[in-house]
């Protein structure tokens, strides 16, 4: 019987009829594969080259900006010297009197200043342009007596008050930046102070970096460079008339002002450019030139980054990746081409592939769901942990506050007992005076009793408010009240030793953002540590002062003349449970730091064998 479920028999296929079409299909496949490989190699090479340019450009821009910033730092350090000397009394006196003794003292002063500031030379020029004093007055190439009236930095300083001019030295024959300032006398300009800055150390560092670096002025003339042979060459051609004018000014001596050995310059999209450069003692290579301005100057810093190696490596890597991607694709295409006669098998393989993909998608979705649930659990755990840490911090602050209260409890009880005993005595006396009919004296005793009860109430209120638990919002808090409250709480425990504390507050007082109770806790910790460190020394002294600081800050300084903090605990001074006391918990400074940080402040310490200084900086109210 015939089974209808079975496929019907088909006519055998003549393979010879398929041979020619299959051969043509394989030839076409081979041609397409070769074309695809060629295009892939070309595109991969272009992509690799672009990636190399982008990577080298980004790194070079970072290096160039760093070098420009360092160069600016060198310039800023030297700009201060002429500025200070222009207002120096000794400089003005020497220019006014021109006495030999004053000029000799000025020579020696400039010599010492040049040695300490790393300036190449510092010299003072009179209003006529003749140098009257110089740091190199002892050397054969001394600038004293030379006429610099023709120099641009002298004329500009006399006209505008200050100038900066890069030039070749007429005496030293060494290039450098001349920074000048006008010296103003009672009746007008009396001279110019000049500091020359040479860049040998900067150029040596650039040379060690392995990348050509140079700085040009607005005309494109190279001023500072890692290759000395490039100095006073140009990045672009300068007209002949301007070249003649520059040479006549002697700014760069007899420099040729020839263009740099660059060619094939091609701008890139990000503002840099590709070029070929011939380095001294080397063959011509391709570089990427990046540019950046030197802050506070009109100079431009340019850096050449080698490209040949980077492009070759990136191109090779991109082509290998393209080959790794194309070969499997071509192999798959060949496989599919070879198997196109077996449509049923291909269909089954496609269905299996789709099922496998769906299974993987399902598994991946399940994995992602599990990962999401796990992440949400971790986030919740972290949130709970943060809340616990905050609670623990508050508990530690409260524990420290209660520990301080426990230490002062005995003294406070004694301090309260004295007013209570006095109140009893005044009450007995008032009754006696009333019995005698001396009402005025009895009233005076009753007033004294009221004052003593107020004192007892003040002490107990201070203790009760200090013991209160909770976080306190930042509000304007006078530092005078903080200091007075801390002293009141410490007075009972350290009776007889409070005279060592000296308070230095401004007349108008200072207020900070914080909570009085929490700031009292910080000050109590600092004063208590200082008093315990001083012990019973006869010369014990603790100074507490407040002063205005920069950036809307107020500094509260606690300084003692004790033995200082031991080196073994100094490094972890603000770490919890780090203490040098046998009975201490090691929480006071750690909690004080957290309290100050809560109000946007900071606490620092300086210590040596002559004493310790704690500085608390808080926001000004």
PDB file of C-alpha atoms in Angstrom, residues 185-357:
ATOM      1  CA  UNK A 185      59.644 107.995  40.698  1.00  0.00           C
ATOM      2  CA  UNK A 186      57.959 110.995  42.306  1.00  0.00           C
ATOM      3  CA  UNK A 187      58.296 113.036  39.115  1.00  0.00           C
ATOM      4  CA  UNK A 188      57.935 110.290  36.520  1.00  0.00           C
ATOM      5  CA  UNK A 189      59.787 107.203  35.225  1.00  0.00           C
ATOM      6  CA  UNK A 190      63.308 106.816  36.614  1.00  0.00           C
ATOM      7  CA  UNK A 191      64.299 103.502  35.031  1.00  0.00           C
ATOM      8  CA  UNK A 192      63.374  99.953  34.036  1.00  0.00           C
ATOM      9  CA  UNK A 193      63.902  96.590  35.782  1.00  0.00           C
ATOM     10  CA  UNK A 194      64.558  93.672  33.410  1.00  0.00           C
ATOM     11  CA  UNK A 195      64.711  89.919  34.102  1.00  0.00           C
ATOM     12  CA  UNK A 196      65.924  87.608  31.350  1.00  0.00           C
ATOM     13  CA  UNK A 197      64.502  84.092  31.291  1.00  0.00           C
ATOM     14  CA  UNK A 198      66.286  81.345  29.362  1.00  0.00           C
ATOM     15  CA  UNK A 199      64.594  78.049  28.557  1.00  0.00           C
ATOM     16  CA  UNK A 200      67.476  75.554  28.494  1.00  0.00           C
ATOM     17  CA  UNK A 201      65.868  73.259  31.099  1.00  0.00           C
ATOM     18  CA  UNK A 202      62.478  73.368  29.340  1.00  0.00           C
ATOM     19  CA  UNK A 203      64.064  72.554  25.979  1.00  0.00           C
ATOM     20  CA  UNK A 204      66.036  69.683  27.525  1.00  0.00           C
ATOM     21  CA  UNK A 205      62.845  68.177  28.952  1.00  0.00           C
ATOM     22  CA  UNK A 206      61.129  68.488  25.570  1.00  0.00           C
ATOM     23  CA  UNK A 207      64.064  66.814  23.850  1.00  0.00           C
ATOM     24  CA  UNK A 208      63.924  63.920  26.342  1.00  0.00           C
ATOM     25  CA  UNK A 209      60.228  63.378  25.546  1.00  0.00           C
ATOM     26  CA  UNK A 210      61.169  62.165  22.062  1.00  0.00           C
ATOM     27  CA  UNK A 211      58.640  64.392  20.264  1.00  0.00           C
ATOM     28  CA  UNK A 212      59.707  67.588  18.444  1.00  0.00           C
ATOM     29  CA  UNK A 213      58.245  70.587  20.275  1.00  0.00           C
ATOM     30  CA  UNK A 214      58.642  74.277  19.509  1.00  0.00           C
ATOM     31  CA  UNK A 215      57.028  77.611  20.383  1.00  0.00           C
ATOM     32  CA  UNK A 216      56.391  80.364  17.836  1.00  0.00           C
ATOM     33  CA  UNK A 217      55.383  83.994  18.088  1.00  0.00           C
ATOM     34  CA  UNK A 218      52.477  85.520  16.169  1.00  0.00           C
ATOM     35  CA  UNK A 219      54.731  85.901  13.107  1.00  0.00           C
ATOM     36  CA  UNK A 220      55.477  82.171  13.046  1.00  0.00           C
ATOM     37  CA  UNK A 221      59.137  82.535  14.164  1.00  0.00           C
ATOM     38  CA  UNK A 222      60.400  79.663  16.344  1.00  0.00           C
ATOM     39  CA  UNK A 223      61.500  80.989  19.761  1.00  0.00           C
ATOM     40  CA  UNK A 224      61.824  77.905  21.968  1.00  0.00           C
ATOM     41  CA  UNK A 225      62.487  74.446  20.553  1.00  0.00           C
ATOM     42  CA  UNK A 226      63.715  70.993  21.453  1.00  0.00           C
ATOM     43  CA  UNK A 227      66.041  71.207  18.395  1.00  0.00           C
ATOM     44  CA  UNK A 228      68.435  74.185  18.672  1.00  0.00           C
ATOM     45  CA  UNK A 229      68.982  74.171  14.878  1.00  0.00           C
ATOM     46  CA  UNK A 230      65.293  75.086  14.400  1.00  0.00           C
ATOM     47  CA  UNK A 231      65.510  78.225  16.541  1.00  0.00           C
ATOM     48  CA  UNK A 232      64.563  81.413  14.656  1.00  0.00           C
ATOM     49  CA  UNK A 233      63.272  79.434  11.684  1.00  0.00           C
ATOM     50  CA  UNK A 234      59.686  80.069  10.595  1.00  0.00           C
ATOM     51  CA  UNK A 235      56.538  78.001  10.152  1.00  0.00           C
ATOM     52  CA  UNK A 236      55.558  80.112   7.128  1.00  0.00           C
ATOM     53  CA  UNK A 237      57.377  82.322   4.657  1.00  0.00           C
ATOM     54  CA  UNK A 238      57.978  85.927   5.765  1.00  0.00           C
ATOM     55  CA  UNK A 239      58.126  88.730   3.166  1.00  0.00           C
ATOM     56  CA  UNK A 240      61.611  90.007   2.415  1.00  0.00           C
ATOM     57  CA  UNK A 241      60.916  93.535   3.611  1.00  0.00           C
ATOM     58  CA  UNK A 242      59.762  92.218   6.992  1.00  0.00           C
ATOM     59  CA  UNK A 243      62.812  89.921   7.201  1.00  0.00           C
ATOM     60  CA  UNK A 244      65.054  92.925   6.625  1.00  0.00           C
ATOM     61  CA  UNK A 245      63.220  94.917   9.295  1.00  0.00           C
ATOM     62  CA  UNK A 246      63.543  92.069  11.816  1.00  0.00           C
ATOM     63  CA  UNK A 247      67.281  91.734  11.141  1.00  0.00           C
ATOM     64  CA  UNK A 248      67.794  95.479  11.476  1.00  0.00           C
ATOM     65  CA  UNK A 249      66.119  95.352  14.916  1.00  0.00           C
ATOM     66  CA  UNK A 250      68.766  92.790  16.066  1.00  0.00           C
ATOM     67  CA  UNK A 251      65.966  90.894  17.825  1.00  0.00           C
ATOM     68  CA  UNK A 252      67.233  87.554  16.517  1.00  0.00           C
ATOM     69  CA  UNK A 253      70.791  88.514  15.661  1.00  0.00           C
ATOM     70  CA  UNK A 254      71.841  87.350  12.198  1.00  0.00           C
ATOM     71  CA  UNK A 255      69.360  84.435  12.061  1.00  0.00           C
ATOM     72  CA  UNK A 256      68.405  83.369   8.540  1.00  0.00           C
ATOM     73  CA  UNK A 257      64.642  83.155   9.307  1.00  0.00           C
ATOM     74  CA  UNK A 258      64.327  80.292   6.829  1.00  0.00           C
ATOM     75  CA  UNK A 259      61.190  78.097   6.798  1.00  0.00           C
ATOM     76  CA  UNK A 260      61.241  74.875   8.808  1.00  0.00           C
ATOM     77  CA  UNK A 261      62.041  71.680   6.842  1.00  0.00           C
ATOM     78  CA  UNK A 262      58.379  70.727   6.435  1.00  0.00           C
ATOM     79  CA  UNK A 263      56.515  69.693   3.288  1.00  0.00           C
ATOM     80  CA  UNK A 264      53.315  67.994   2.128  1.00  0.00           C
ATOM     81  CA  UNK A 265      51.322  69.826   4.812  1.00  0.00           C
ATOM     82  CA  UNK A 266      47.712  68.577   4.879  1.00  0.00           C
ATOM     83  CA  UNK A 267      45.182  70.087   7.351  1.00  0.00           C
ATOM     84  CA  UNK A 268      42.931  67.662   9.246  1.00  0.00           C
ATOM     85  CA  UNK A 269      39.358  68.095  10.401  1.00  0.00           C
ATOM     86  CA  UNK A 270      40.245  68.752  14.068  1.00  0.00           C
ATOM     87  CA  UNK A 271      42.555  71.703  13.351  1.00  0.00           C
ATOM     88  CA  UNK A 272      45.846  69.773  13.342  1.00  0.00           C
ATOM     89  CA  UNK A 273      47.818  68.941  10.210  1.00  0.00           C
ATOM     90  CA  UNK A 274      49.863  66.135   8.671  1.00  0.00           C
ATOM     91  CA  UNK A 275      53.286  66.912   7.275  1.00  0.00           C
ATOM     92  CA  UNK A 276      56.627  65.477   6.393  1.00  0.00           C
ATOM     93  CA  UNK A 277      59.552  66.808   8.424  1.00  0.00           C
ATOM     94  CA  UNK A 278      63.314  66.315   8.224  1.00  0.00           C
ATOM     95  CA  UNK A 279      64.669  66.051  11.767  1.00  0.00           C
ATOM     96  CA  UNK A 280      68.294  66.960  12.517  1.00  0.00           C
ATOM     97  CA  UNK A 281      70.465  63.874  11.986  1.00  0.00           C
ATOM     98  CA  UNK A 282      67.498  61.772  10.858  1.00  0.00           C
ATOM     99  CA  UNK A 283      65.619  60.836   7.712  1.00  0.00           C
ATOM    100  CA  UNK A 284      62.376  62.444   6.608  1.00  0.00           C
ATOM    101  CA  UNK A 285      59.324  61.116   8.404  1.00  0.00           C
ATOM    102  CA  UNK A 286      55.606  61.848   8.593  1.00  0.00           C
ATOM    103  CA  UNK A 287      54.252  63.653  11.666  1.00  0.00           C
ATOM    104  CA  UNK A 288      50.982  64.985  13.033  1.00  0.00           C
ATOM    105  CA  UNK A 289      51.309  68.608  14.108  1.00  0.00           C
ATOM    106  CA  UNK A 290      49.035  69.829  16.922  1.00  0.00           C
ATOM    107  CA  UNK A 291      48.885  73.407  18.127  1.00  0.00           C
ATOM    108  CA  UNK A 292      47.815  75.136  21.315  1.00  0.00           C
ATOM    109  CA  UNK A 293      48.146  78.641  22.660  1.00  0.00           C
ATOM    110  CA  UNK A 294      50.434  79.286  25.654  1.00  0.00           C
ATOM    111  CA  UNK A 295      48.177  80.962  28.254  1.00  0.00           C
ATOM    112  CA  UNK A 296      48.901  84.631  29.110  1.00  0.00           C
ATOM    113  CA  UNK A 297      51.082  85.012  25.991  1.00  0.00           C
ATOM    114  CA  UNK A 298      50.671  85.423  22.238  1.00  0.00           C
ATOM    115  CA  UNK A 299      52.843  82.356  21.695  1.00  0.00           C
ATOM    116  CA  UNK A 300      51.697  79.155  20.041  1.00  0.00           C
ATOM    117  CA  UNK A 301      53.101  75.778  21.107  1.00  0.00           C
ATOM    118  CA  UNK A 302      53.330  73.175  18.348  1.00  0.00           C
ATOM    119  CA  UNK A 303      54.208  69.501  18.781  1.00  0.00           C
ATOM    120  CA  UNK A 304      55.029  66.888  16.141  1.00  0.00           C
ATOM    121  CA  UNK A 305      53.882  63.338  16.839  1.00  0.00           C
ATOM    122  CA  UNK A 306      55.378  60.518  14.707  1.00  0.00           C
ATOM    123  CA  UNK A 307      52.753  58.908  12.483  1.00  0.00           C
ATOM    124  CA  UNK A 308      54.506  56.240  10.417  1.00  0.00           C
ATOM    125  CA  UNK A 309      54.683  53.611  13.151  1.00  0.00           C
ATOM    126  CA  UNK A 310      51.233  54.407  14.561  1.00  0.00           C
ATOM    127  CA  UNK A 311      49.552  54.356  11.143  1.00  0.00           C
ATOM    128  CA  UNK A 312      51.325  51.139  10.127  1.00  0.00           C
ATOM    129  CA  UNK A 313      50.312  49.390  13.351  1.00  0.00           C
ATOM    130  CA  UNK A 314      46.708  50.644  13.213  1.00  0.00           C
ATOM    131  CA  UNK A 315      46.373  49.740   9.507  1.00  0.00           C
ATOM    132  CA  UNK A 316      47.791  46.303  10.103  1.00  0.00           C
ATOM    133  CA  UNK A 317      45.462  45.703  13.024  1.00  0.00           C
ATOM    134  CA  UNK A 318      42.401  46.955  11.105  1.00  0.00           C
ATOM    135  CA  UNK A 319      43.228  44.760   8.109  1.00  0.00           C
ATOM    136  CA  UNK A 320      43.715  41.742  10.331  1.00  0.00           C
ATOM    137  CA  UNK A 321      40.343  42.435  11.903  1.00  0.00           C
ATOM    138  CA  UNK A 322      38.764  42.863   8.475  1.00  0.00           C
ATOM    139  CA  UNK A 323      40.350  39.615   7.337  1.00  0.00           C
ATOM    140  CA  UNK A 324      39.130  37.874  10.484  1.00  0.00           C
ATOM    141  CA  UNK A 325      35.622  39.143   9.751  1.00  0.00           C
ATOM    142  CA  UNK A 326      35.559  38.588   5.987  1.00  0.00           C
ATOM    143  CA  UNK A 327      37.061  35.088   5.896  1.00  0.00           C
ATOM    144  CA  UNK A 328      34.295  33.546   8.020  1.00  0.00           C
ATOM    145  CA  UNK A 329      31.689  35.441   6.001  1.00  0.00           C
ATOM    146  CA  UNK A 330      33.128  34.205   2.724  1.00  0.00           C
ATOM    147  CA  UNK A 331      33.443  30.697   4.081  1.00  0.00           C
ATOM    148  CA  UNK A 332      29.822  30.844   5.170  1.00  0.00           C
ATOM    149  CA  UNK A 333      28.793  32.121   1.754  1.00  0.00           C
ATOM    150  CA  UNK A 334      30.733  29.314   0.075  1.00  0.00           C
ATOM    151  CA  UNK A 335      29.101  26.821   2.362  1.00  0.00           C
ATOM    152  CA  UNK A 336      25.643  28.194   1.601  1.00  0.00           C
ATOM    153  CA  UNK A 337      26.403  28.239  -2.083  1.00  0.00           C
ATOM    154  CA  UNK A 338      27.547  24.659  -1.997  1.00  0.00           C
ATOM    155  CA  UNK A 339      24.445  23.620  -0.099  1.00  0.00           C
ATOM    156  CA  UNK A 340      21.859  25.601  -2.054  1.00  0.00           C
ATOM    157  CA  UNK A 341      20.742  22.396  -3.811  1.00  0.00           C
ATOM    158  CA  UNK A 342      19.617  20.990  -0.458  1.00  0.00           C
ATOM    159  CA  UNK A 343      16.841  23.480   0.302  1.00  0.00           C
ATOM    160  CA  UNK A 344      15.162  21.229   2.775  1.00  0.00           C
ATOM    161  CA  UNK A 345      18.330  20.788   4.784  1.00  0.00           C
ATOM    162  CA  UNK A 346      19.024  24.505   4.577  1.00  0.00           C
ATOM    163  CA  UNK A 347      15.468  25.226   5.735  1.00  0.00           C
ATOM    164  CA  UNK A 348      15.868  22.829   8.657  1.00  0.00           C
ATOM    165  CA  UNK A 349      19.204  24.396   9.477  1.00  0.00           C
ATOM    166  CA  UNK A 350      17.607  27.852   9.362  1.00  0.00           C
ATOM    167  CA  UNK A 351      14.783  26.727  11.649  1.00  0.00           C
ATOM    168  CA  UNK A 352      17.299  25.213  14.048  1.00  0.00           C
ATOM    169  CA  UNK A 353      19.294  28.411  13.944  1.00  0.00           C
ATOM    170  CA  UNK A 354      16.147  30.460  14.647  1.00  0.00           C
ATOM    171  CA  UNK A 355      15.202  28.169  17.516  1.00  0.00           C
ATOM    172  CA  UNK A 356      18.711  28.393  18.938  1.00  0.00           C
ATOM    173  CA  UNK A 357      18.600  32.168  18.636  1.00  0.00           C
TER     174      UNK A 357
END
